[in-house]
Amino acid sequence: MGEIPEAIFNISSLEVIDFSFNKLSGRIPSTTGLHLPNLEELYLGENQLEGEIPLFITNASKLQILSLSQNFLTGTIPTNLGNLRELRHMFLHHNQLTNEPTERELRFFNSLADCRMLRYLQVGNNPLSGYRQLERLTSLGIQDNNLAGNIPSEFGKLKQLQGLQGHIPEGVCHLSNLVKLYLDGNELSGLIPECLGKSKHATISLFGF
């Protein structure tokens, strides 16, 4: 219970910070003097944290796992996440994160194109209203947001994608490694490609489509 001690984020030798599954409240410390050059894993999920994602996190150049899920975080997702070149897993689901009011495009996806090691990204259950694509992504969760319109045909280029949560293009049928396709909980429109009915290995959920 209580807030996260700011002093923790000034211990430059730390490699792992795990405060998940507690009842921590308040904001994540955001003092500009915070410096975590050796931090590889940051777990703050399953708490009651509020406020925005502090920009200092994007300066932790060795960060591999970032878990901030199931809190009450607000504001936008940082657009300089590309600084995290070692990032492999990022969990931001079940918060109140949004994109800029005047923008339909999720700019943070553009910066993630520089995260060549990224394999798992979960941003579901946030009031987001747009998205981009990442060529080496294997799992993407975008369910239960405010997405509308079409999934771009460029999704067919995500050859490593194994799970898509979030008008379905024919390109989805070219995802040879696809094992899960969850599109429920959004307001997507259009026709369902006939080729999806021929998938032998994928679990497909279109409830509420």
PDB file of C-alpha atoms in Angstrom:
ATOM      1  CA  MET A   1       0.000   0.000   0.000  1.00  0.00           C
ATOM      2  CA  GLY A   2       1.057   3.608  -0.329  1.00  0.00           C
ATOM      3  CA  GLU A   3       3.103   5.260  -3.051  1.00  0.00           C
ATOM      4  CA  ILE A   4       6.271   4.111  -4.820  1.00  0.00           C
ATOM      5  CA  PRO A   5       9.364   5.538  -3.049  1.00  0.00           C
ATOM      6  CA  GLU A   6      11.124   7.871  -5.454  1.00  0.00           C
ATOM      7  CA  ALA A   7      14.509   6.806  -4.060  1.00  0.00           C
ATOM      8  CA  ILE A   8      14.073   3.366  -5.665  1.00  0.00           C
ATOM      9  CA  PHE A   9      14.382   4.915  -9.105  1.00  0.00           C
ATOM     10  CA  ASN A  10      17.701   6.526  -8.219  1.00  0.00           C
ATOM     11  CA  ILE A  11      19.520   3.228  -7.586  1.00  0.00           C
ATOM     12  CA  SER A  12      21.444   3.069 -10.848  1.00  0.00           C
ATOM     13  CA  SER A  13      22.620  -0.522 -10.304  1.00  0.00           C
ATOM     14  CA  LEU A  14      19.091  -1.982 -10.305  1.00  0.00           C
ATOM     15  CA  GLU A  15      18.321  -4.461 -13.062  1.00  0.00           C
ATOM     16  CA  VAL A  16      14.784  -5.491 -12.004  1.00  0.00           C
ATOM     17  CA  ILE A  17      12.030  -3.515 -10.257  1.00  0.00           C
ATOM     18  CA  ASP A  18       8.920  -5.520  -9.392  1.00  0.00           C
ATOM     19  CA  PHE A  19       6.069  -3.858  -7.482  1.00  0.00           C
ATOM     20  CA  SER A  20       3.286  -5.748  -9.239  1.00  0.00           C
ATOM     21  CA  PHE A  21       0.201  -7.154  -7.471  1.00  0.00           C
ATOM     22  CA  ASN A  22       0.221  -4.632  -4.648  1.00  0.00           C
ATOM     23  CA  LYS A  23      -2.113  -1.781  -3.765  1.00  0.00           C
ATOM     24  CA  LEU A  24       0.252   1.006  -4.680  1.00  0.00           C
ATOM     25  CA  SER A  25      -1.410   4.325  -5.436  1.00  0.00           C
ATOM     26  CA  GLY A  26      -0.360   7.768  -6.569  1.00  0.00           C
ATOM     27  CA  ARG A  27       1.848   8.461  -9.552  1.00  0.00           C
ATOM     28  CA  ILE A  28       4.950   6.796 -10.900  1.00  0.00           C
ATOM     29  CA  PRO A  29       7.829   9.092  -9.819  1.00  0.00           C
ATOM     30  CA  SER A  30       8.700  11.394 -12.696  1.00  0.00           C
ATOM     31  CA  THR A  31      11.599  13.512 -11.408  1.00  0.00           C
ATOM     32  CA  THR A  32      13.936  14.360 -14.278  1.00  0.00           C
ATOM     33  CA  GLY A  33      16.939  13.247 -12.240  1.00  0.00           C
ATOM     34  CA  LEU A  34      15.879   9.587 -12.317  1.00  0.00           C
ATOM     35  CA  HIS A  35      18.502   7.464 -14.005  1.00  0.00           C
ATOM     36  CA  LEU A  36      18.258   3.705 -14.537  1.00  0.00           C
ATOM     37  CA  PRO A  37      20.984   2.743 -17.023  1.00  0.00           C
ATOM     38  CA  ASN A  38      20.988  -0.948 -16.030  1.00  0.00           C
ATOM     39  CA  LEU A  39      17.258  -1.557 -15.642  1.00  0.00           C
ATOM     40  CA  GLU A  40      16.105  -4.557 -17.708  1.00  0.00           C
ATOM     41  CA  GLU A  41      12.670  -5.333 -16.260  1.00  0.00           C
ATOM     42  CA  LEU A  42      10.064  -2.987 -14.769  1.00  0.00           C
ATOM     43  CA  TYR A  43       6.879  -4.503 -13.324  1.00  0.00           C
ATOM     44  CA  LEU A  44       4.271  -2.104 -11.924  1.00  0.00           C
ATOM     45  CA  GLY A  45       1.130  -3.911 -13.045  1.00  0.00           C
ATOM     46  CA  GLU A  46      -1.928  -4.812 -10.956  1.00  0.00           C
ATOM     47  CA  ASN A  47      -1.837  -1.693  -8.780  1.00  0.00           C
ATOM     48  CA  GLN A  48      -3.826   1.538  -8.470  1.00  0.00           C
ATOM     49  CA  LEU A  49      -1.329   3.895 -10.060  1.00  0.00           C
ATOM     50  CA  GLU A  50      -2.579   7.101 -11.670  1.00  0.00           C
ATOM     51  CA  GLY A  51      -1.207   9.845 -13.876  1.00  0.00           C
ATOM     52  CA  GLU A  52       0.826   9.642 -17.049  1.00  0.00           C
ATOM     53  CA  ILE A  53       3.614   7.272 -18.060  1.00  0.00           C
ATOM     54  CA  PRO A  54       6.784   9.195 -17.093  1.00  0.00           C
ATOM     55  CA  LEU A  55       9.107   9.967 -19.978  1.00  0.00           C
ATOM     56  CA  PHE A  56      12.177   8.893 -17.992  1.00  0.00           C
ATOM     57  CA  ILE A  57      11.221   5.265 -18.671  1.00  0.00           C
ATOM     58  CA  THR A  58      12.231   5.719 -22.296  1.00  0.00           C
ATOM     59  CA  ASN A  59      15.762   6.556 -21.145  1.00  0.00           C
ATOM     60  CA  ALA A  60      16.236   3.078 -19.619  1.00  0.00           C
ATOM     61  CA  SER A  61      18.101   1.894 -22.707  1.00  0.00           C
ATOM     62  CA  LYS A  62      18.524  -1.705 -21.486  1.00  0.00           C
ATOM     63  CA  LEU A  63      14.843  -2.210 -20.668  1.00  0.00           C
ATOM     64  CA  GLN A  64      13.499  -5.512 -22.013  1.00  0.00           C
ATOM     65  CA  ILE A  65      10.156  -5.865 -20.208  1.00  0.00           C
ATOM     66  CA  LEU A  66       7.792  -3.007 -19.356  1.00  0.00           C
ATOM     67  CA  SER A  67       4.621  -3.970 -17.483  1.00  0.00           C
ATOM     68  CA  LEU A  68       2.227  -1.186 -16.442  1.00  0.00           C
ATOM     69  CA  SER A  69      -1.028  -3.046 -17.021  1.00  0.00           C
ATOM     70  CA  GLN A  70      -4.174  -2.932 -14.889  1.00  0.00           C
ATOM     71  CA  ASN A  71      -3.728   0.466 -13.313  1.00  0.00           C
ATOM     72  CA  PHE A  72      -5.491   3.808 -13.792  1.00  0.00           C
ATOM     73  CA  LEU A  73      -2.854   5.424 -15.991  1.00  0.00           C
ATOM     74  CA  THR A  74      -4.017   8.269 -18.220  1.00  0.00           C
ATOM     75  CA  GLY A  75      -2.576  10.471 -20.931  1.00  0.00           C
ATOM     76  CA  THR A  76      -0.858   9.320 -24.080  1.00  0.00           C
ATOM     77  CA  ILE A  77       1.593   6.502 -24.667  1.00  0.00           C
ATOM     78  CA  PRO A  78       5.092   8.045 -25.094  1.00  0.00           C
ATOM     79  CA  THR A  79       6.098   8.588 -28.718  1.00  0.00           C
ATOM     80  CA  ASN A  80       9.822   8.050 -28.086  1.00  0.00           C
ATOM     81  CA  LEU A  81       9.601   4.368 -27.134  1.00  0.00           C
ATOM     82  CA  GLY A  82      11.972   3.702 -30.014  1.00  0.00           C
ATOM     83  CA  ASN A  83      14.780   4.572 -27.589  1.00  0.00           C
ATOM     84  CA  LEU A  84      14.163   1.182 -25.937  1.00  0.00           C
ATOM     85  CA  ARG A  85      16.103  -0.841 -28.510  1.00  0.00           C
ATOM     86  CA  GLU A  86      16.194  -3.924 -26.250  1.00  0.00           C
ATOM     87  CA  LEU A  87      12.450  -3.930 -25.523  1.00  0.00           C
ATOM     88  CA  ARG A  88      10.861  -7.376 -25.957  1.00  0.00           C
ATOM     89  CA  HIS A  89       7.552  -7.275 -24.039  1.00  0.00           C
ATOM     90  CA  MET A  90       5.339  -4.277 -23.276  1.00  0.00           C
ATOM     91  CA  PHE A  91       2.085  -4.576 -21.309  1.00  0.00           C
ATOM     92  CA  LEU A  92      -0.080  -1.448 -21.109  1.00  0.00           C
ATOM     93  CA  HIS A  93      -3.528  -3.038 -21.172  1.00  0.00           C
ATOM     94  CA  HIS A  94      -6.411  -2.195 -18.820  1.00  0.00           C
ATOM     95  CA  ASN A  95      -5.611   1.477 -18.261  1.00  0.00           C
ATOM     96  CA  GLN A  96      -7.135   4.753 -19.486  1.00  0.00           C
ATOM     97  CA  LEU A  97      -4.458   5.606 -22.037  1.00  0.00           C
ATOM     98  CA  THR A  98      -5.504   7.623 -25.085  1.00  0.00           C
ATOM     99  CA  ASN A  99      -4.036   9.188 -28.205  1.00  0.00           C
ATOM    100  CA  GLU A 100      -3.850  12.942 -28.811  1.00  0.00           C
ATOM    101  CA  PRO A 101      -7.388  14.393 -29.160  1.00  0.00           C
ATOM    102  CA  THR A 102      -6.717  15.772 -32.652  1.00  0.00           C
ATOM    103  CA  GLU A 103      -4.971  12.661 -33.997  1.00  0.00           C
ATOM    104  CA  ARG A 104      -6.504   9.454 -35.346  1.00  0.00           C
ATOM    105  CA  GLU A 105      -3.119   7.798 -35.734  1.00  0.00           C
ATOM    106  CA  LEU A 106      -1.343   6.162 -32.784  1.00  0.00           C
ATOM    107  CA  ARG A 107       2.046   7.845 -33.074  1.00  0.00           C
ATOM    108  CA  PHE A 108       3.700   5.589 -30.511  1.00  0.00           C
ATOM    109  CA  PHE A 109       3.492   2.722 -33.024  1.00  0.00           C
ATOM    110  CA  ASN A 110       5.774   4.664 -35.360  1.00  0.00           C
ATOM    111  CA  SER A 111       8.486   4.863 -32.703  1.00  0.00           C
ATOM    112  CA  LEU A 112       8.145   1.151 -31.910  1.00  0.00           C
ATOM    113  CA  ALA A 113       9.383   0.395 -35.422  1.00  0.00           C
ATOM    114  CA  ASP A 114      12.871   0.967 -33.980  1.00  0.00           C
ATOM    115  CA  CYS A 115      12.332  -1.686 -31.290  1.00  0.00           C
ATOM    116  CA  ARG A 116      13.724  -4.554 -33.372  1.00  0.00           C
ATOM    117  CA  MET A 117      13.553  -7.010 -30.471  1.00  0.00           C
ATOM    118  CA  LEU A 118       9.857  -6.376 -29.672  1.00  0.00           C
ATOM    119  CA  ARG A 119       7.835  -9.598 -29.681  1.00  0.00           C
ATOM    120  CA  TYR A 120       4.757  -8.968 -27.534  1.00  0.00           C
ATOM    121  CA  LEU A 121       2.694  -5.808 -27.257  1.00  0.00           C
ATOM    122  CA  GLN A 122      -0.557  -5.567 -25.281  1.00  0.00           C
ATOM    123  CA  VAL A 123      -2.502  -2.296 -25.309  1.00  0.00           C
ATOM    124  CA  GLY A 124      -6.045  -3.684 -25.074  1.00  0.00           C
ATOM    125  CA  ASN A 125      -8.756  -2.197 -22.868  1.00  0.00           C
ATOM    126  CA  ASN A 126      -7.713   1.413 -23.346  1.00  0.00           C
ATOM    127  CA  PRO A 127      -9.811   4.111 -25.081  1.00  0.00           C
ATOM    128  CA  LEU A 128      -7.498   4.199 -28.112  1.00  0.00           C
ATOM    129  CA  SER A 129      -8.797   5.017 -31.584  1.00  0.00           C
ATOM    130  CA  GLY A 130      -6.175   3.984 -34.139  1.00  0.00           C
ATOM    131  CA  TYR A 131      -3.127   1.775 -34.778  1.00  0.00           C
ATOM    132  CA  ARG A 132      -0.072   0.965 -37.013  1.00  0.00           C
ATOM    133  CA  GLN A 133       1.884  -2.155 -37.956  1.00  0.00           C
ATOM    134  CA  LEU A 134       5.179  -3.780 -36.838  1.00  0.00           C
ATOM    135  CA  GLU A 135       6.792  -6.313 -39.139  1.00  0.00           C
ATOM    136  CA  ARG A 136       8.338  -8.603 -36.534  1.00  0.00           C
ATOM    137  CA  LEU A 137       5.485  -8.615 -34.035  1.00  0.00           C
ATOM    138  CA  THR A 138       4.213 -12.053 -33.011  1.00  0.00           C
ATOM    139  CA  SER A 139       1.252 -11.019 -30.846  1.00  0.00           C
ATOM    140  CA  LEU A 140      -0.846  -7.852 -30.772  1.00  0.00           C
ATOM    141  CA  GLY A 141      -3.725  -7.165 -28.399  1.00  0.00           C
ATOM    142  CA  ILE A 142      -6.035  -4.273 -29.297  1.00  0.00           C
ATOM    143  CA  GLN A 143      -9.387  -5.615 -28.139  1.00  0.00           C
ATOM    144  CA  ASP A 144     -11.961  -3.531 -26.233  1.00  0.00           C
ATOM    145  CA  ASN A 145     -10.864  -0.131 -27.489  1.00  0.00           C
ATOM    146  CA  ASN A 146     -12.743   2.372 -29.648  1.00  0.00           C
ATOM    147  CA  LEU A 147     -11.308   1.189 -32.952  1.00  0.00           C
ATOM    148  CA  ALA A 148     -13.403   1.760 -36.057  1.00  0.00           C
ATOM    149  CA  GLY A 149     -13.040   1.326 -39.799  1.00  0.00           C
ATOM    150  CA  ASN A 150     -10.791  -1.172 -41.573  1.00  0.00           C
ATOM    151  CA  ILE A 151      -7.738  -3.185 -40.608  1.00  0.00           C
ATOM    152  CA  PRO A 152      -5.123  -2.098 -43.188  1.00  0.00           C
ATOM    153  CA  SER A 153      -4.137  -4.545 -45.911  1.00  0.00           C
ATOM    154  CA  GLU A 154      -0.536  -4.098 -44.713  1.00  0.00           C
ATOM    155  CA  PHE A 155      -1.358  -6.556 -41.926  1.00  0.00           C
ATOM    156  CA  GLY A 156      -0.692  -9.225 -44.503  1.00  0.00           C
ATOM    157  CA  LYS A 157       2.995  -8.302 -44.278  1.00  0.00           C
ATOM    158  CA  LEU A 158       3.221  -9.301 -40.605  1.00  0.00           C
ATOM    159  CA  LYS A 159       4.535 -12.767 -41.385  1.00  0.00           C
ATOM    160  CA  GLN A 160       5.616 -13.417 -37.781  1.00  0.00           C
ATOM    161  CA  LEU A 161       2.246 -12.482 -36.281  1.00  0.00           C
ATOM    162  CA  GLN A 162       0.667 -15.365 -34.372  1.00  0.00           C
ATOM    163  CA  GLY A 163      -2.110 -13.502 -32.524  1.00  0.00           C
ATOM    164  CA  LEU A 164      -4.185 -10.461 -33.474  1.00  0.00           C
ATOM    165  CA  GLN A 165      -6.569  -9.057 -30.879  1.00  0.00           C
ATOM    166  CA  GLY A 166      -8.204  -6.006 -31.775  1.00  0.00           C
ATOM    167  CA  HIS A 167     -13.663  -4.659 -42.516  1.00  0.00           C
ATOM    168  CA  ILE A 168     -10.918  -7.513 -42.280  1.00  0.00           C
ATOM    169  CA  PRO A 169      -8.598  -7.406 -45.349  1.00  0.00           C
ATOM    170  CA  GLU A 170      -7.799 -10.451 -47.489  1.00  0.00           C
ATOM    171  CA  GLY A 171      -4.188  -9.949 -46.394  1.00  0.00           C
ATOM    172  CA  VAL A 172      -5.031 -11.508 -43.022  1.00  0.00           C
ATOM    173  CA  CYS A 173      -5.331 -14.834 -44.848  1.00  0.00           C
ATOM    174  CA  HIS A 174      -1.635 -14.621 -45.710  1.00  0.00           C
ATOM    175  CA  LEU A 175      -0.594 -14.758 -42.045  1.00  0.00           C
ATOM    176  CA  SER A 176       0.738 -18.289 -42.205  1.00  0.00           C
ATOM    177  CA  ASN A 177       1.667 -18.376 -38.498  1.00  0.00           C
ATOM    178  CA  LEU A 178      -1.693 -17.077 -37.254  1.00  0.00           C
ATOM    179  CA  VAL A 179      -3.143 -19.159 -34.409  1.00  0.00           C
ATOM    180  CA  LYS A 180      -5.462 -16.608 -32.758  1.00  0.00           C
ATOM    181  CA  LEU A 181      -7.647 -13.862 -34.224  1.00  0.00           C
ATOM    182  CA  TYR A 182      -9.750 -11.926 -31.692  1.00  0.00           C
ATOM    183  CA  LEU A 183     -11.709  -8.981 -33.088  1.00  0.00           C
ATOM    184  CA  ASP A 184     -14.513  -8.788 -30.521  1.00  0.00           C
ATOM    185  CA  GLY A 185     -15.221  -5.726 -28.398  1.00  0.00           C
ATOM    186  CA  ASN A 186     -14.620  -3.140 -31.155  1.00  0.00           C
ATOM    187  CA  GLU A 187     -16.683  -1.437 -33.865  1.00  0.00           C
ATOM    188  CA  LEU A 188     -14.931  -2.822 -36.931  1.00  0.00           C
ATOM    189  CA  SER A 189     -16.973  -3.010 -40.109  1.00  0.00           C
ATOM    190  CA  GLY A 190     -17.015  -4.635 -43.531  1.00  0.00           C
ATOM    191  CA  LEU A 191     -17.115  -8.184 -44.853  1.00  0.00           C
ATOM    192  CA  ILE A 192     -15.425 -11.224 -43.306  1.00  0.00           C
ATOM    193  CA  PRO A 193     -13.097 -12.823 -45.913  1.00  0.00           C
ATOM    194  CA  GLU A 194     -14.231 -16.297 -46.941  1.00  0.00           C
ATOM    195  CA  CYS A 195     -10.663 -17.564 -46.620  1.00  0.00           C
ATOM    196  CA  LEU A 196     -10.883 -17.350 -42.806  1.00  0.00           C
ATOM    197  CA  GLY A 197     -13.311 -20.256 -42.886  1.00  0.00           C
ATOM    198  CA  LYS A 198     -10.584 -22.404 -44.416  1.00  0.00           C
ATOM    199  CA  SER A 199      -8.128 -21.850 -41.564  1.00  0.00           C
ATOM    200  CA  LYS A 200      -7.302 -25.171 -39.917  1.00  0.00           C
ATOM    201  CA  HIS A 201      -5.163 -23.991 -37.015  1.00  0.00           C
ATOM    202  CA  ALA A 202      -6.381 -20.516 -36.022  1.00  0.00           C
ATOM    203  CA  THR A 203      -8.883 -19.802 -33.227  1.00  0.00           C
ATOM    204  CA  ILE A 204     -11.154 -17.002 -34.491  1.00  0.00           C
ATOM    205  CA  SER A 205     -13.460 -14.877 -32.330  1.00  0.00           C
ATOM    206  CA  LEU A 206     -15.710 -12.321 -34.058  1.00  0.00           C
ATOM    207  CA  PHE A 207     -18.336 -11.843 -31.351  1.00  0.00           C
ATOM    208  CA  GLY A 208     -19.874  -8.405 -31.585  1.00  0.00           C
ATOM    209  CA  PHE A 209     -18.283  -7.753 -34.995  1.00  0.00           C
TER     210      PHE A 209
END
